[in-house]
Amino acid sequence: MMASTFQENCISVINGAPSWAVFFLFDLLDNFLCIVFRFLDQVMEEKLESCQCNNPQETSGYEFLSDHQHLSETLYRRRNIFRQAGFLRFARKLPEITKKIGIATFLRNFLFPDKMKKVPREVANRWSDCGCKNCVSWTSTDQLNVIVKQPSVSSDLSMSNKLVENVIFIHGFLASSSYWTNTVFKYLPDTTEKTNYRFFAVDLLGFGDSPKPRDCRYSLQEHVEMIEKSVILPNNLTSFHVVAHSMGCIVAVALAAKFSGSVKSVALVAPPYFGDKEGASCDALDVIAEKKLWPPTSFFSAMMAWYEHIARGVCFVVCRHHRTWEKIIKIITWRSKLPMAITELTKHTHQSSWHSMHNVLCGGAKFTDKHLESLINSGVKISVVQGNKDAVVPIDCLWNMKAKFPAIQVEVIAGTDHSSVIMSRIEVFVTNLVKLWASSGKKQN
């Protein structure tokens, strides 16, 4: 007991004054990097890319938010001491000043001679994103990457007469379809006594091998529309189940609500839930990315969620140069092939990760209640699983959801965190999924 109290006191000290000092410096650094990236964007791409550094009161902030209900207010209302004080307002005009006096033009001509300008350049990614063959391979398609698992073609009459159940799997933040295909898919039955199953694991927009358009806001609506365009319509899914993890749960609930007449069940693993109330998006940011130094995962989440340009700098170092890092890791670990968990972690851009974090994880909070209510009223079965050691999504999220929607089935897995809640007992998880699908006979395909 005394040891536990001592540990809590140590954590409290670490997250006290030192925490304030570190994030104070991050406030300053992020504003400085804003100037740097604006200048580099102008030099490298001949134009200034917009960022969310202005207060909503400046320019057209409030009008922007009111006209774009699917975007999160956390994009513009993140607290920053220097931005709120307006100290660096003039400094942000430096890129425009350098353009007028010709510095940006001189550097651009020096870096990109005339003979290089005649060659069309890949414009799918920004200069700070990786442009390797794999990272831009999606430019030949406008649909999501989808992995499909289904029974092999058989002439057996009993196979052809079975009911077909379709299941869409949606991964979480900074993950991909491999989260499901490398784990759960190995245990899922292609067919049972009465049913054939067809499974679809998608790479969400901006992740994995799916498109990562630079002019996209990665809103909840856009994620749902891309799944509809890439999975539901091409495969003519008139009925289906949905299974999702973490951030994917918000997308899954929105997708199911849009197709409440077709969806048969929804299974959520560690869903972020913050209730539909005033300031829900900002509350979500405070919970998911609380500004604290310990544990390290919380510190990293806070740094990447609160500071747009620091996050872009991290993506520039890690994601843009992922091939170099992969080679180094292979040498250090003596492996010829890296685990998918490592390679998939860098398969995104700053644009896709930053906006998905805010517009889905935070912005989606204000829509979840409406979507859940629509599903329950339609008789859709909803099952939720979460670990009691989850440090990413507090277990209180589960109990708050259950309190507001008693019809939802909940299960708490002891001793598991955000990532291990499935892997800790994957066979039981799959068995429960199959039972859920079998009992959801409200609609037929």
PDB file of C-alpha atoms in Angstrom, residues 109-283:
ATOM      1  CA  ASN A 109      15.283  28.045 -58.696  1.00  0.00           C
ATOM      2  CA  PHE A 110      18.476  26.910 -56.992  1.00  0.00           C
ATOM      3  CA  LEU A 111      16.935  23.664 -55.702  1.00  0.00           C
ATOM      4  CA  PHE A 112      14.898  22.932 -58.856  1.00  0.00           C
ATOM      5  CA  PRO A 113      16.794  23.944 -61.998  1.00  0.00           C
ATOM      6  CA  ASP A 114      14.868  24.602 -65.202  1.00  0.00           C
ATOM      7  CA  LYS A 115      15.733  21.183 -66.640  1.00  0.00           C
ATOM      8  CA  MET A 116      14.064  19.550 -63.595  1.00  0.00           C
ATOM      9  CA  LYS A 117      10.997  21.756 -63.827  1.00  0.00           C
ATOM     10  CA  LYS A 118      10.220  20.288 -67.251  1.00  0.00           C
ATOM     11  CA  VAL A 119       9.747  16.864 -65.703  1.00  0.00           C
ATOM     12  CA  PRO A 120       6.274  16.412 -64.116  1.00  0.00           C
ATOM     13  CA  ARG A 121       6.662  15.888 -60.397  1.00  0.00           C
ATOM     14  CA  GLU A 122       4.523  13.621 -58.206  1.00  0.00           C
ATOM     15  CA  VAL A 123       1.999  15.920 -56.520  1.00  0.00           C
ATOM     16  CA  ALA A 124       0.123  13.269 -54.569  1.00  0.00           C
ATOM     17  CA  ASN A 125       2.230  13.787 -51.456  1.00  0.00           C
ATOM     18  CA  ARG A 126       3.735  16.849 -49.857  1.00  0.00           C
ATOM     19  CA  TRP A 127       7.494  17.363 -49.888  1.00  0.00           C
ATOM     20  CA  SER A 128       7.617  16.303 -46.216  1.00  0.00           C
ATOM     21  CA  ASP A 129       5.880  12.961 -46.949  1.00  0.00           C
ATOM     22  CA  CYS A 130       7.511   9.867 -48.401  1.00  0.00           C
ATOM     23  CA  GLY A 131       7.197   9.580 -52.166  1.00  0.00           C
ATOM     24  CA  CYS A 132       8.573   6.064 -52.578  1.00  0.00           C
ATOM     25  CA  LYS A 133       6.880   3.631 -54.947  1.00  0.00           C
ATOM     26  CA  ASN A 134       4.925   1.886 -52.196  1.00  0.00           C
ATOM     27  CA  CYS A 135       3.744   5.109 -50.569  1.00  0.00           C
ATOM     28  CA  VAL A 136       2.269   6.526 -53.788  1.00  0.00           C
ATOM     29  CA  SER A 137       1.079   3.231 -55.296  1.00  0.00           C
ATOM     30  CA  TRP A 138      -2.496   4.160 -54.355  1.00  0.00           C
ATOM     31  CA  THR A 139      -2.541   7.007 -56.908  1.00  0.00           C
ATOM     32  CA  SER A 140      -3.843   4.581 -59.544  1.00  0.00           C
ATOM     33  CA  THR A 141      -7.108   4.054 -57.639  1.00  0.00           C
ATOM     34  CA  ASP A 142      -9.729   6.116 -55.857  1.00  0.00           C
ATOM     35  CA  GLN A 143     -10.952   3.288 -53.618  1.00  0.00           C
ATOM     36  CA  LEU A 144      -9.776   1.911 -50.289  1.00  0.00           C
ATOM     37  CA  ASN A 145      -7.515  -1.097 -50.061  1.00  0.00           C
ATOM     38  CA  VAL A 146      -9.709  -4.016 -48.986  1.00  0.00           C
ATOM     39  CA  ILE A 147      -8.639  -7.539 -48.000  1.00  0.00           C
ATOM     40  CA  VAL A 148     -11.364 -10.108 -48.622  1.00  0.00           C
ATOM     41  CA  LYS A 149     -11.598 -13.568 -47.094  1.00  0.00           C
ATOM     42  CA  GLN A 150     -14.363 -15.916 -48.231  1.00  0.00           C
ATOM     43  CA  PRO A 151     -15.036 -19.640 -48.754  1.00  0.00           C
ATOM     44  CA  SER A 152     -13.319 -21.163 -51.760  1.00  0.00           C
ATOM     45  CA  VAL A 153     -15.499 -21.774 -54.786  1.00  0.00           C
ATOM     46  CA  SER A 154     -17.242 -25.125 -54.425  1.00  0.00           C
ATOM     47  CA  SER A 155     -19.747 -27.062 -56.493  1.00  0.00           C
ATOM     48  CA  ASP A 156     -21.142 -28.574 -53.312  1.00  0.00           C
ATOM     49  CA  LEU A 157     -24.875 -27.794 -53.370  1.00  0.00           C
ATOM     50  CA  SER A 158     -25.016 -27.565 -49.586  1.00  0.00           C
ATOM     51  CA  MET A 159     -22.363 -24.838 -49.679  1.00  0.00           C
ATOM     52  CA  SER A 160     -24.160 -22.803 -52.317  1.00  0.00           C
ATOM     53  CA  ASN A 161     -27.486 -22.944 -50.464  1.00  0.00           C
ATOM     54  CA  LYS A 162     -26.109 -21.582 -47.212  1.00  0.00           C
ATOM     55  CA  LEU A 163     -26.884 -18.103 -45.955  1.00  0.00           C
ATOM     56  CA  VAL A 164     -24.057 -15.632 -46.632  1.00  0.00           C
ATOM     57  CA  GLU A 165     -23.044 -13.316 -43.800  1.00  0.00           C
ATOM     58  CA  ASN A 166     -20.875 -10.311 -44.643  1.00  0.00           C
ATOM     59  CA  VAL A 167     -18.613  -8.754 -42.007  1.00  0.00           C
ATOM     60  CA  ILE A 168     -16.671  -5.471 -42.317  1.00  0.00           C
ATOM     61  CA  PHE A 169     -13.597  -5.071 -40.092  1.00  0.00           C
ATOM     62  CA  ILE A 170     -12.305  -1.570 -39.305  1.00  0.00           C
ATOM     63  CA  HIS A 171      -8.923  -0.935 -37.662  1.00  0.00           C
ATOM     64  CA  GLY A 172      -7.908   1.776 -35.208  1.00  0.00           C
ATOM     65  CA  PHE A 173      -5.631   4.804 -35.283  1.00  0.00           C
ATOM     66  CA  LEU A 174      -2.196   4.391 -36.964  1.00  0.00           C
ATOM     67  CA  ALA A 175      -3.028   0.805 -37.900  1.00  0.00           C
ATOM     68  CA  SER A 176      -4.278  -0.994 -40.999  1.00  0.00           C
ATOM     69  CA  SER A 177      -6.248  -4.031 -42.137  1.00  0.00           C
ATOM     70  CA  SER A 178      -3.337  -6.235 -41.016  1.00  0.00           C
ATOM     71  CA  TYR A 179      -4.514  -5.653 -37.428  1.00  0.00           C
ATOM     72  CA  TRP A 180      -7.314  -8.083 -38.303  1.00  0.00           C
ATOM     73  CA  THR A 181      -5.870 -10.195 -41.135  1.00  0.00           C
ATOM     74  CA  ASN A 182      -2.745 -11.213 -39.189  1.00  0.00           C
ATOM     75  CA  THR A 183      -4.659 -12.094 -36.032  1.00  0.00           C
ATOM     76  CA  VAL A 184      -8.413 -12.625 -35.949  1.00  0.00           C
ATOM     77  CA  PHE A 185      -8.758 -13.799 -39.570  1.00  0.00           C
ATOM     78  CA  LYS A 186      -6.673 -16.879 -38.765  1.00  0.00           C
ATOM     79  CA  TYR A 187      -9.318 -18.061 -36.318  1.00  0.00           C
ATOM     80  CA  LEU A 188     -12.476 -17.062 -38.172  1.00  0.00           C
ATOM     81  CA  PRO A 189     -14.451 -19.885 -39.812  1.00  0.00           C
ATOM     82  CA  ASP A 190     -15.109 -19.528 -43.544  1.00  0.00           C
ATOM     83  CA  THR A 191     -18.259 -21.545 -43.134  1.00  0.00           C
ATOM     84  CA  THR A 192     -20.408 -23.175 -40.463  1.00  0.00           C
ATOM     85  CA  GLU A 193     -23.245 -25.663 -40.617  1.00  0.00           C
ATOM     86  CA  LYS A 194     -25.748 -23.076 -41.839  1.00  0.00           C
ATOM     87  CA  THR A 195     -23.678 -20.084 -42.889  1.00  0.00           C
ATOM     88  CA  ASN A 196     -20.944 -18.985 -45.269  1.00  0.00           C
ATOM     89  CA  TYR A 197     -18.934 -15.961 -44.129  1.00  0.00           C
ATOM     90  CA  ARG A 198     -17.373 -13.263 -46.238  1.00  0.00           C
ATOM     91  CA  PHE A 199     -14.967 -10.942 -44.430  1.00  0.00           C
ATOM     92  CA  PHE A 200     -13.797  -7.486 -45.541  1.00  0.00           C
ATOM     93  CA  ALA A 201     -10.859  -5.829 -43.780  1.00  0.00           C
ATOM     94  CA  VAL A 202     -10.374  -2.240 -44.940  1.00  0.00           C
ATOM     95  CA  ASP A 203      -7.475   0.174 -44.776  1.00  0.00           C
ATOM     96  CA  LEU A 204      -9.124   3.421 -43.724  1.00  0.00           C
ATOM     97  CA  LEU A 205      -8.652   6.502 -45.850  1.00  0.00           C
ATOM     98  CA  GLY A 206      -5.123   7.790 -45.257  1.00  0.00           C
ATOM     99  CA  PHE A 207      -3.754   4.570 -43.720  1.00  0.00           C
ATOM    100  CA  GLY A 208      -2.187   1.323 -44.886  1.00  0.00           C
ATOM    101  CA  ASP A 209      -2.302   0.977 -48.678  1.00  0.00           C
ATOM    102  CA  SER A 210      -5.369   3.156 -49.123  1.00  0.00           C
ATOM    103  CA  PRO A 211      -5.360   6.600 -50.800  1.00  0.00           C
ATOM    104  CA  LYS A 212      -3.853   9.464 -48.801  1.00  0.00           C
ATOM    105  CA  PRO A 213      -5.068  12.570 -50.664  1.00  0.00           C
ATOM    106  CA  ARG A 214      -3.416  15.785 -49.541  1.00  0.00           C
ATOM    107  CA  ASP A 215      -6.543  17.893 -50.109  1.00  0.00           C
ATOM    108  CA  CYS A 216      -8.715  15.795 -47.775  1.00  0.00           C
ATOM    109  CA  ARG A 217      -9.907  16.712 -44.265  1.00  0.00           C
ATOM    110  CA  TYR A 218     -10.303  13.035 -43.241  1.00  0.00           C
ATOM    111  CA  SER A 219     -13.606  13.752 -41.562  1.00  0.00           C
ATOM    112  CA  LEU A 220     -15.887  11.073 -40.169  1.00  0.00           C
ATOM    113  CA  GLN A 221     -18.190  11.590 -43.134  1.00  0.00           C
ATOM    114  CA  GLU A 222     -15.367  11.074 -45.638  1.00  0.00           C
ATOM    115  CA  HIS A 223     -14.234   7.857 -43.940  1.00  0.00           C
ATOM    116  CA  VAL A 224     -17.783   6.465 -44.040  1.00  0.00           C
ATOM    117  CA  GLU A 225     -18.325   7.474 -47.664  1.00  0.00           C
ATOM    118  CA  MET A 226     -15.098   5.773 -48.729  1.00  0.00           C
ATOM    119  CA  ILE A 227     -16.114   2.486 -47.061  1.00  0.00           C
ATOM    120  CA  GLU A 228     -19.483   2.734 -48.777  1.00  0.00           C
ATOM    121  CA  LYS A 229     -17.805   3.384 -52.118  1.00  0.00           C
ATOM    122  CA  SER A 230     -15.132   0.691 -51.732  1.00  0.00           C
ATOM    123  CA  VAL A 231     -16.948  -2.145 -49.951  1.00  0.00           C
ATOM    124  CA  ILE A 232     -20.725  -1.831 -49.692  1.00  0.00           C
ATOM    125  CA  LEU A 233     -21.632  -0.672 -53.201  1.00  0.00           C
ATOM    126  CA  PRO A 234     -19.151  -2.754 -55.269  1.00  0.00           C
ATOM    127  CA  ASN A 235     -20.097  -5.936 -53.401  1.00  0.00           C
ATOM    128  CA  ASN A 236     -23.821  -5.129 -53.240  1.00  0.00           C
ATOM    129  CA  LEU A 237     -24.003  -5.693 -49.477  1.00  0.00           C
ATOM    130  CA  THR A 238     -27.658  -5.631 -48.531  1.00  0.00           C
ATOM    131  CA  SER A 239     -26.883  -6.853 -45.024  1.00  0.00           C
ATOM    132  CA  PHE A 240     -23.684  -6.977 -42.995  1.00  0.00           C
ATOM    133  CA  HIS A 241     -22.046  -6.953 -39.561  1.00  0.00           C
ATOM    134  CA  VAL A 242     -19.357  -4.518 -38.408  1.00  0.00           C
ATOM    135  CA  VAL A 243     -16.368  -5.177 -36.131  1.00  0.00           C
ATOM    136  CA  ALA A 244     -14.041  -2.336 -35.116  1.00  0.00           C
ATOM    137  CA  HIS A 245     -11.240  -1.363 -32.765  1.00  0.00           C
ATOM    138  CA  SER A 246     -10.427   1.974 -31.075  1.00  0.00           C
ATOM    139  CA  MET A 247     -10.849   4.927 -33.493  1.00  0.00           C
ATOM    140  CA  GLY A 248     -12.419   2.528 -35.953  1.00  0.00           C
ATOM    141  CA  CYS A 249     -15.343   2.133 -33.527  1.00  0.00           C
ATOM    142  CA  ILE A 250     -16.413   5.735 -34.165  1.00  0.00           C
ATOM    143  CA  VAL A 251     -16.296   5.111 -37.915  1.00  0.00           C
ATOM    144  CA  ALA A 252     -18.114   1.786 -37.477  1.00  0.00           C
ATOM    145  CA  VAL A 253     -20.981   3.288 -35.486  1.00  0.00           C
ATOM    146  CA  ALA A 254     -21.374   6.104 -38.035  1.00  0.00           C
ATOM    147  CA  LEU A 255     -21.323   3.598 -40.909  1.00  0.00           C
ATOM    148  CA  ALA A 256     -23.845   1.337 -39.202  1.00  0.00           C
ATOM    149  CA  ALA A 257     -26.142   4.289 -38.430  1.00  0.00           C
ATOM    150  CA  LYS A 258     -26.104   5.337 -42.073  1.00  0.00           C
ATOM    151  CA  PHE A 259     -27.068   1.791 -43.082  1.00  0.00           C
ATOM    152  CA  SER A 260     -29.203   0.959 -40.051  1.00  0.00           C
ATOM    153  CA  GLY A 261     -31.633  -0.877 -42.311  1.00  0.00           C
ATOM    154  CA  SER A 262     -28.894  -3.231 -43.485  1.00  0.00           C
ATOM    155  CA  VAL A 263     -26.529  -3.677 -40.563  1.00  0.00           C
ATOM    156  CA  LYS A 264     -27.226  -6.696 -38.343  1.00  0.00           C
ATOM    157  CA  SER A 265     -24.755  -6.314 -35.485  1.00  0.00           C
ATOM    158  CA  VAL A 266     -21.922  -4.080 -34.312  1.00  0.00           C
ATOM    159  CA  ALA A 267     -18.973  -5.359 -32.231  1.00  0.00           C
ATOM    160  CA  LEU A 268     -16.758  -2.661 -30.715  1.00  0.00           C
ATOM    161  CA  VAL A 269     -13.370  -3.195 -29.079  1.00  0.00           C
ATOM    162  CA  ALA A 270     -12.150  -0.420 -26.744  1.00  0.00           C
ATOM    163  CA  PRO A 271     -14.367   2.328 -28.214  1.00  0.00           C
ATOM    164  CA  PRO A 272     -13.664   5.971 -27.287  1.00  0.00           C
ATOM    165  CA  TYR A 273     -16.913   7.373 -25.880  1.00  0.00           C
ATOM    166  CA  PHE A 274     -17.388  10.833 -24.375  1.00  0.00           C
ATOM    167  CA  GLY A 275     -21.127  11.501 -24.677  1.00  0.00           C
ATOM    168  CA  ASP A 276     -22.955  14.037 -26.799  1.00  0.00           C
ATOM    169  CA  LYS A 277     -22.629  17.235 -24.803  1.00  0.00           C
ATOM    170  CA  GLU A 278     -21.339  20.764 -25.178  1.00  0.00           C
ATOM    171  CA  GLY A 279     -17.588  20.670 -25.719  1.00  0.00           C
ATOM    172  CA  ALA A 280     -17.488  16.885 -26.179  1.00  0.00           C
ATOM    173  CA  SER A 281     -14.718  17.138 -28.765  1.00  0.00           C
ATOM    174  CA  CYS A 282     -12.485  19.200 -26.499  1.00  0.00           C
ATOM    175  CA  ASP A 283     -13.212  16.840 -23.606  1.00  0.00           C
TER     176      ASP A 283
END
